[in-house]
Amino acid sequence: MARIKNIDVNDGEMTVVITISEKEYNLLGAKIDGLVLVPTDEVFLERELVTGKIGNGNRIMVPNTFLKNNGIAKLRKRVPSRLFEFNNEKYLFIKLENSSLVPEFEEDEGAGDSK
C-alpha cells in the first residue's frame, strides 16, 4: 500500500511525496495524470454493499470471469465501499477481498519426527 511521506504546501500548491510498492508502480505504468489517492481502511469505506454473481436483486454484480482472472475464488456477500466525486465524475470504490496480516503456516508432514 502507498504511504504519504511528506506534504509540502507552497503558494496554494501541494507537493506530496509517497512511497509505493513495486506492484503499485507497475500498475501505474507511465500514467502521471488523473491519479486519485484514496484510503482503503474500513472507516473510509463507509457503506456496505451486497455483492452477487447472478440474479437481478439489489446487488453489485461481478462477472465470474473477472473474479477468476483476478484469483478471487469466493465473493464475500457484504463488502465495504465508498462513492466519491472528483471533477464532476463519480467513482465507486469496493474492497472485494481482505488480506490476512497474520501469516498462515502449514505444518509439514513428518514435522517433529526425530526418527
PDB file of N, CA and C in Angstrom, residues 12-79:
ATOM      1  N   GLY A  12      -0.263  27.838  -2.428  1.00  0.00           N
ATOM      2  CA  GLY A  12      -1.542  27.212  -2.769  1.00  0.00           C
ATOM      3  C   GLY A  12      -1.423  25.915  -3.539  1.00  0.00           C
ATOM      4  N   GLU A  13      -0.220  25.428  -3.762  1.00  0.00           N
ATOM      5  CA  GLU A  13       0.000  24.173  -4.448  1.00  0.00           C
ATOM      6  C   GLU A  13       0.615  23.173  -3.487  1.00  0.00           C
ATOM      7  N   MET A  14       0.187  21.922  -3.565  1.00  0.00           N
ATOM      8  CA  MET A  14       0.711  20.883  -2.678  1.00  0.00           C
ATOM      9  C   MET A  14       1.584  19.914  -3.462  1.00  0.00           C
ATOM     10  N   THR A  15       2.705  19.577  -2.860  1.00  0.00           N
ATOM     11  CA  THR A  15       3.561  18.527  -3.391  1.00  0.00           C
ATOM     12  C   THR A  15       3.518  17.386  -2.388  1.00  0.00           C
ATOM     13  N   VAL A  16       3.133  16.212  -2.867  1.00  0.00           N
ATOM     14  CA  VAL A  16       3.001  15.049  -1.996  1.00  0.00           C
ATOM     15  C   VAL A  16       4.050  14.024  -2.392  1.00  0.00           C
ATOM     16  N   VAL A  17       4.813  13.559  -1.422  1.00  0.00           N
ATOM     17  CA  VAL A  17       5.803  12.517  -1.638  1.00  0.00           C
ATOM     18  C   VAL A  17       5.235  11.239  -1.045  1.00  0.00           C
ATOM     19  N   ILE A  18       5.159  10.190  -1.884  1.00  0.00           N
ATOM     20  CA  ILE A  18       4.618   8.913  -1.410  1.00  0.00           C
ATOM     21  C   ILE A  18       5.623   7.793  -1.662  1.00  0.00           C
ATOM     22  N   THR A  19       5.489   6.734  -0.907  1.00  0.00           N
ATOM     23  CA  THR A  19       6.223   5.510  -1.192  1.00  0.00           C
ATOM     24  C   THR A  19       5.194   4.490  -1.660  1.00  0.00           C
ATOM     25  N   ILE A  20       5.559   3.734  -2.682  1.00  0.00           N
ATOM     26  CA  ILE A  20       4.666   2.707  -3.209  1.00  0.00           C
ATOM     27  C   ILE A  20       5.444   1.419  -3.415  1.00  0.00           C
ATOM     28  N   SER A  21       4.716   0.331  -3.501  1.00  0.00           N
ATOM     29  CA  SER A  21       5.350  -0.962  -3.738  1.00  0.00           C
ATOM     30  C   SER A  21       5.663  -1.113  -5.225  1.00  0.00           C
ATOM     31  N   GLU A  22       6.460  -2.091  -5.543  1.00  0.00           N
ATOM     32  CA  GLU A  22       6.796  -2.347  -6.945  1.00  0.00           C
ATOM     33  C   GLU A  22       5.540  -2.728  -7.728  1.00  0.00           C
ATOM     34  N   LYS A  23       4.636  -3.462  -7.091  1.00  0.00           N
ATOM     35  CA  LYS A  23       3.388  -3.858  -7.749  1.00  0.00           C
ATOM     36  C   LYS A  23       2.538  -2.628  -8.081  1.00  0.00           C
ATOM     37  N   GLU A  24       2.470  -1.668  -7.160  1.00  0.00           N
ATOM     38  CA  GLU A  24       1.729  -0.431  -7.414  1.00  0.00           C
ATOM     39  C   GLU A  24       2.390   0.375  -8.525  1.00  0.00           C
ATOM     40  N   TYR A  25       3.706   0.415  -8.520  1.00  0.00           N
ATOM     41  CA  TYR A  25       4.437   1.129  -9.563  1.00  0.00           C
ATOM     42  C   TYR A  25       4.152   0.518 -10.936  1.00  0.00           C
ATOM     43  N   ASN A  26       4.158  -0.805 -11.012  1.00  0.00           N
ATOM     44  CA  ASN A  26       3.862  -1.487 -12.275  1.00  0.00           C
ATOM     45  C   ASN A  26       2.427  -1.243 -12.712  1.00  0.00           C
ATOM     46  N   LEU A  27       1.513  -1.118 -11.761  1.00  0.00           N
ATOM     47  CA  LEU A  27       0.116  -0.839 -12.073  1.00  0.00           C
ATOM     48  C   LEU A  27      -0.034   0.554 -12.685  1.00  0.00           C
ATOM     49  N   LEU A  28       0.731   1.515 -12.170  1.00  0.00           N
ATOM     50  CA  LEU A  28       0.683   2.878 -12.698  1.00  0.00           C
ATOM     51  C   LEU A  28       1.239   2.974 -14.109  1.00  0.00           C
ATOM     52  N   GLY A  29       2.291   2.229 -14.373  1.00  0.00           N
ATOM     53  CA  GLY A  29       2.926   2.325 -15.688  1.00  0.00           C
ATOM     54  C   GLY A  29       3.420   3.737 -15.919  1.00  0.00           C
ATOM     55  N   ALA A  30       3.160   4.276 -17.096  1.00  0.00           N
ATOM     56  CA  ALA A  30       3.623   5.618 -17.445  1.00  0.00           C
ATOM     57  C   ALA A  30       2.565   6.676 -17.159  1.00  0.00           C
ATOM     58  N   LYS A  31       1.500   6.303 -16.482  1.00  0.00           N
ATOM     59  CA  LYS A  31       0.413   7.265 -16.221  1.00  0.00           C
ATOM     60  C   LYS A  31       0.833   8.242 -15.125  1.00  0.00           C
ATOM     61  N   ILE A  32       0.707   9.535 -15.421  1.00  0.00           N
ATOM     62  CA  ILE A  32       1.075  10.542 -14.431  1.00  0.00           C
ATOM     63  C   ILE A  32      -0.061  11.518 -14.148  1.00  0.00           C
ATOM     64  N   ASP A  33      -1.132  11.473 -14.947  1.00  0.00           N
ATOM     65  CA  ASP A  33      -2.269  12.372 -14.749  1.00  0.00           C
ATOM     66  C   ASP A  33      -3.518  11.564 -14.403  1.00  0.00           C
ATOM     67  N   GLY A  34      -4.464  12.226 -13.742  1.00  0.00           N
ATOM     68  CA  GLY A  34      -5.737  11.592 -13.428  1.00  0.00           C
ATOM     69  C   GLY A  34      -5.636  10.558 -12.329  1.00  0.00           C
ATOM     70  N   LEU A  35      -4.651  10.692 -11.469  1.00  0.00           N
ATOM     71  CA  LEU A  35      -4.487   9.754 -10.358  1.00  0.00           C
ATOM     72  C   LEU A  35      -5.332  10.218  -9.174  1.00  0.00           C
ATOM     73  N   VAL A  36      -5.880   9.263  -8.442  1.00  0.00           N
ATOM     74  CA  VAL A  36      -6.677   9.568  -7.263  1.00  0.00           C
ATOM     75  C   VAL A  36      -6.103   8.770  -6.099  1.00  0.00           C
ATOM     76  N   LEU A  37      -5.808   9.440  -5.000  1.00  0.00           N
ATOM     77  CA  LEU A  37      -5.354   8.760  -3.789  1.00  0.00           C
ATOM     78  C   LEU A  37      -6.539   8.618  -2.846  1.00  0.00           C
ATOM     79  N   VAL A  38      -6.856   7.394  -2.467  1.00  0.00           N
ATOM     80  CA  VAL A  38      -7.947   7.160  -1.519  1.00  0.00           C
ATOM     81  C   VAL A  38      -7.477   6.160  -0.469  1.00  0.00           C
ATOM     82  N   PRO A  39      -7.902   6.354   0.776  1.00  0.00           N
ATOM     83  CA  PRO A  39      -7.566   5.373   1.806  1.00  0.00           C
ATOM     84  C   PRO A  39      -8.370   4.089   1.604  1.00  0.00           C
ATOM     85  N   THR A  40      -7.875   2.997   2.153  1.00  0.00           N
ATOM     86  CA  THR A  40      -8.564   1.715   1.994  1.00  0.00           C
ATOM     87  C   THR A  40      -9.062   1.138   3.310  1.00  0.00           C
ATOM     88  N   ASP A  41      -9.025   1.923   4.383  1.00  0.00           N
ATOM     89  CA  ASP A  41      -9.463   1.378   5.670  1.00  0.00           C
ATOM     90  C   ASP A  41     -10.993   1.359   5.771  1.00  0.00           C
ATOM     91  N   GLU A  42     -11.494   0.616   6.747  1.00  0.00           N
ATOM     92  CA  GLU A  42     -12.936   0.431   6.907  1.00  0.00           C
ATOM     93  C   GLU A  42     -13.657   1.732   7.262  1.00  0.00           C
ATOM     94  N   VAL A  43     -12.969   2.695   7.864  1.00  0.00           N
ATOM     95  CA  VAL A  43     -13.602   3.974   8.203  1.00  0.00           C
ATOM     96  C   VAL A  43     -13.904   4.752   6.923  1.00  0.00           C
ATOM     97  N   PHE A  44     -12.957   4.747   5.967  1.00  0.00           N
ATOM     98  CA  PHE A  44     -13.176   5.438   4.697  1.00  0.00           C
ATOM     99  C   PHE A  44     -14.234   4.717   3.866  1.00  0.00           C
ATOM    100  N   LEU A  45     -14.157   3.397   3.835  1.00  0.00           N
ATOM    101  CA  LEU A  45     -15.129   2.605   3.077  1.00  0.00           C
ATOM    102  C   LEU A  45     -16.372   2.456   3.943  1.00  0.00           C
ATOM    103  N   GLU A  46     -17.190   3.488   3.937  1.00  0.00           N
ATOM    104  CA  GLU A  46     -18.259   3.680   4.905  1.00  0.00           C
ATOM    105  C   GLU A  46     -19.540   2.894   4.639  1.00  0.00           C
ATOM    106  N   ARG A  47     -19.772   2.469   3.403  1.00  0.00           N
ATOM    107  CA  ARG A  47     -21.042   1.838   3.068  1.00  0.00           C
ATOM    108  C   ARG A  47     -20.823   0.379   2.716  1.00  0.00           C
ATOM    109  N   GLU A  48     -21.642  -0.483   3.296  1.00  0.00           N
ATOM    110  CA  GLU A  48     -21.555  -1.898   2.999  1.00  0.00           C
ATOM    111  C   GLU A  48     -22.512  -2.230   1.862  1.00  0.00           C
ATOM    112  N   LEU A  49     -21.983  -2.856   0.817  1.00  0.00           N
ATOM    113  CA  LEU A  49     -22.798  -3.249  -0.326  1.00  0.00           C
ATOM    114  C   LEU A  49     -22.932  -4.763  -0.353  1.00  0.00           C
ATOM    115  N   VAL A  50     -24.017  -5.234  -0.949  1.00  0.00           N
ATOM    116  CA  VAL A  50     -24.238  -6.663  -1.113  1.00  0.00           C
ATOM    117  C   VAL A  50     -23.807  -7.029  -2.522  1.00  0.00           C
ATOM    118  N   THR A  51     -22.965  -8.052  -2.645  1.00  0.00           N
ATOM    119  CA  THR A  51     -22.482  -8.474  -3.950  1.00  0.00           C
ATOM    120  C   THR A  51     -23.179  -9.752  -4.368  1.00  0.00           C
ATOM    121  N   GLY A  52     -23.038 -10.099  -5.606  1.00  0.00           N
ATOM    122  CA  GLY A  52     -23.600 -11.342  -6.104  1.00  0.00           C
ATOM    123  C   GLY A  52     -23.026 -11.677  -7.454  1.00  0.00           C
ATOM    124  N   LYS A  53     -23.154 -12.945  -7.842  1.00  0.00           N
ATOM    125  CA  LYS A  53     -22.669 -13.391  -9.139  1.00  0.00           C
ATOM    126  C   LYS A  53     -23.803 -13.483 -10.148  1.00  0.00           C
ATOM    127  N   ILE A  54     -25.004 -13.811  -9.689  1.00  0.00           N
ATOM    128  CA  ILE A  54     -26.149 -13.914 -10.596  1.00  0.00           C
ATOM    129  C   ILE A  54     -27.371 -13.322  -9.913  1.00  0.00           C
ATOM    130  N   GLY A  55     -28.396 -13.114 -10.679  1.00  0.00           N
ATOM    131  CA  GLY A  55     -29.633 -12.601 -10.097  1.00  0.00           C
ATOM    132  C   GLY A  55     -29.925 -11.192 -10.557  1.00  0.00           C
ATOM    133  N   ASN A  56     -31.060 -10.683 -10.141  1.00  0.00           N
ATOM    134  CA  ASN A  56     -31.445  -9.341 -10.550  1.00  0.00           C
ATOM    135  C   ASN A  56     -31.902  -8.517  -9.364  1.00  0.00           C
ATOM    136  N   GLY A  57     -31.415  -8.849  -8.182  1.00  0.00           N
ATOM    137  CA  GLY A  57     -31.798  -8.121  -6.983  1.00  0.00           C
ATOM    138  C   GLY A  57     -30.982  -6.860  -6.808  1.00  0.00           C
ATOM    139  N   ASN A  58     -31.044  -6.298  -5.630  1.00  0.00           N
ATOM    140  CA  ASN A  58     -30.345  -5.073  -5.282  1.00  0.00           C
ATOM    141  C   ASN A  58     -28.898  -5.410  -4.921  1.00  0.00           C
ATOM    142  N   ARG A  59     -28.096  -5.711  -5.936  1.00  0.00           N
ATOM    143  CA  ARG A  59     -26.730  -6.165  -5.706  1.00  0.00           C
ATOM    144  C   ARG A  59     -25.765  -5.520  -6.688  1.00  0.00           C
ATOM    145  N   ILE A  60     -24.513  -5.482  -6.287  1.00  0.00           N
ATOM    146  CA  ILE A  60     -23.430  -5.139  -7.199  1.00  0.00           C
ATOM    147  C   ILE A  60     -23.025  -6.458  -7.846  1.00  0.00           C
ATOM    148  N   MET A  61     -23.190  -6.567  -9.143  1.00  0.00           N
ATOM    149  CA  MET A  61     -22.887  -7.814  -9.833  1.00  0.00           C
ATOM    150  C   MET A  61     -21.434  -7.806 -10.309  1.00  0.00           C
ATOM    151  N   VAL A  62     -20.755  -8.943 -10.109  1.00  0.00           N
ATOM    152  CA  VAL A  62     -19.363  -9.088 -10.520  1.00  0.00           C
ATOM    153  C   VAL A  62     -19.277 -10.329 -11.402  1.00  0.00           C
ATOM    154  N   PRO A  63     -18.829 -10.179 -12.647  1.00  0.00           N
ATOM    155  CA  PRO A  63     -18.762 -11.334 -13.539  1.00  0.00           C
ATOM    156  C   PRO A  63     -17.800 -12.408 -13.038  1.00  0.00           C
ATOM    157  N   ASN A  64     -18.187 -13.667 -13.206  1.00  0.00           N
ATOM    158  CA  ASN A  64     -17.348 -14.796 -12.791  1.00  0.00           C
ATOM    159  C   ASN A  64     -15.984 -14.764 -13.457  1.00  0.00           C
ATOM    160  N   THR A  65     -15.946 -14.407 -14.753  1.00  0.00           N
ATOM    161  CA  THR A  65     -14.656 -14.385 -15.454  1.00  0.00           C
ATOM    162  C   THR A  65     -13.722 -13.327 -14.871  1.00  0.00           C
ATOM    163  N   PHE A  66     -14.270 -12.199 -14.458  1.00  0.00           N
ATOM    164  CA  PHE A  66     -13.467 -11.149 -13.821  1.00  0.00           C
ATOM    165  C   PHE A  66     -12.863 -11.679 -12.517  1.00  0.00           C
ATOM    166  N   LEU A  67     -13.689 -12.348 -11.706  1.00  0.00           N
ATOM    167  CA  LEU A  67     -13.205 -12.910 -10.445  1.00  0.00           C
ATOM    168  C   LEU A  67     -12.135 -13.966 -10.697  1.00  0.00           C
ATOM    169  N   LYS A  68     -12.404 -14.876 -11.625  1.00  0.00           N
ATOM    170  CA  LYS A  68     -11.460 -15.955 -11.915  1.00  0.00           C
ATOM    171  C   LYS A  68     -10.130 -15.404 -12.436  1.00  0.00           C
ATOM    172  N   ASN A  69     -10.203 -14.452 -13.354  1.00  0.00           N
ATOM    173  CA  ASN A  69      -8.978 -13.872 -13.920  1.00  0.00           C
ATOM    174  C   ASN A  69      -8.152 -13.120 -12.889  1.00  0.00           C
ATOM    175  N   ASN A  70      -8.773 -12.704 -11.796  1.00  0.00           N
ATOM    176  CA  ASN A  70      -8.060 -11.970 -10.748  1.00  0.00           C
ATOM    177  C   ASN A  70      -7.823 -12.802  -9.502  1.00  0.00           C
ATOM    178  N   GLY A  71      -8.014 -14.100  -9.602  1.00  0.00           N
ATOM    179  CA  GLY A  71      -7.696 -15.015  -8.497  1.00  0.00           C
ATOM    180  C   GLY A  71      -8.599 -14.881  -7.293  1.00  0.00           C
ATOM    181  N   ILE A  72      -9.848 -14.478  -7.491  1.00  0.00           N
ATOM    182  CA  ILE A  72     -10.796 -14.369  -6.385  1.00  0.00           C
ATOM    183  C   ILE A  72     -11.705 -15.591  -6.442  1.00  0.00           C
ATOM    184  N   ALA A  73     -11.474 -16.526  -5.518  1.00  0.00           N
ATOM    185  CA  ALA A  73     -12.201 -17.791  -5.547  1.00  0.00           C
ATOM    186  C   ALA A  73     -13.606 -17.661  -4.964  1.00  0.00           C
ATOM    187  N   LYS A  74     -13.736 -16.858  -3.932  1.00  0.00           N
ATOM    188  CA  LYS A  74     -15.024 -16.743  -3.263  1.00  0.00           C
ATOM    189  C   LYS A  74     -15.363 -15.268  -3.087  1.00  0.00           C
ATOM    190  N   LEU A  75     -16.563 -14.887  -3.487  1.00  0.00           N
ATOM    191  CA  LEU A  75     -17.007 -13.500  -3.367  1.00  0.00           C
ATOM    192  C   LEU A  75     -17.714 -13.325  -2.030  1.00  0.00           C
ATOM    193  N   ARG A  76     -17.249 -12.360  -1.238  1.00  0.00           N
ATOM    194  CA  ARG A  76     -17.903 -12.058   0.037  1.00  0.00           C
ATOM    195  C   ARG A  76     -19.277 -11.469  -0.237  1.00  0.00           C
ATOM    196  N   LYS A  77     -20.222 -11.772   0.637  1.00  0.00           N
ATOM    197  CA  LYS A  77     -21.586 -11.282   0.431  1.00  0.00           C
ATOM    198  C   LYS A  77     -21.698  -9.786   0.720  1.00  0.00           C
ATOM    199  N   ARG A  78     -21.061  -9.316   1.768  1.00  0.00           N
ATOM    200  CA  ARG A  78     -21.128  -7.901   2.131  1.00  0.00           C
ATOM    201  C   ARG A  78     -19.718  -7.326   2.078  1.00  0.00           C
ATOM    202  N   VAL A  79     -19.569  -6.268   1.304  1.00  0.00           N
ATOM    203  CA  VAL A  79     -18.248  -5.671   1.099  1.00  0.00           C
ATOM    204  C   VAL A  79     -18.279  -4.185   1.421  1.00  0.00           C
TER     205      VAL A  79
END
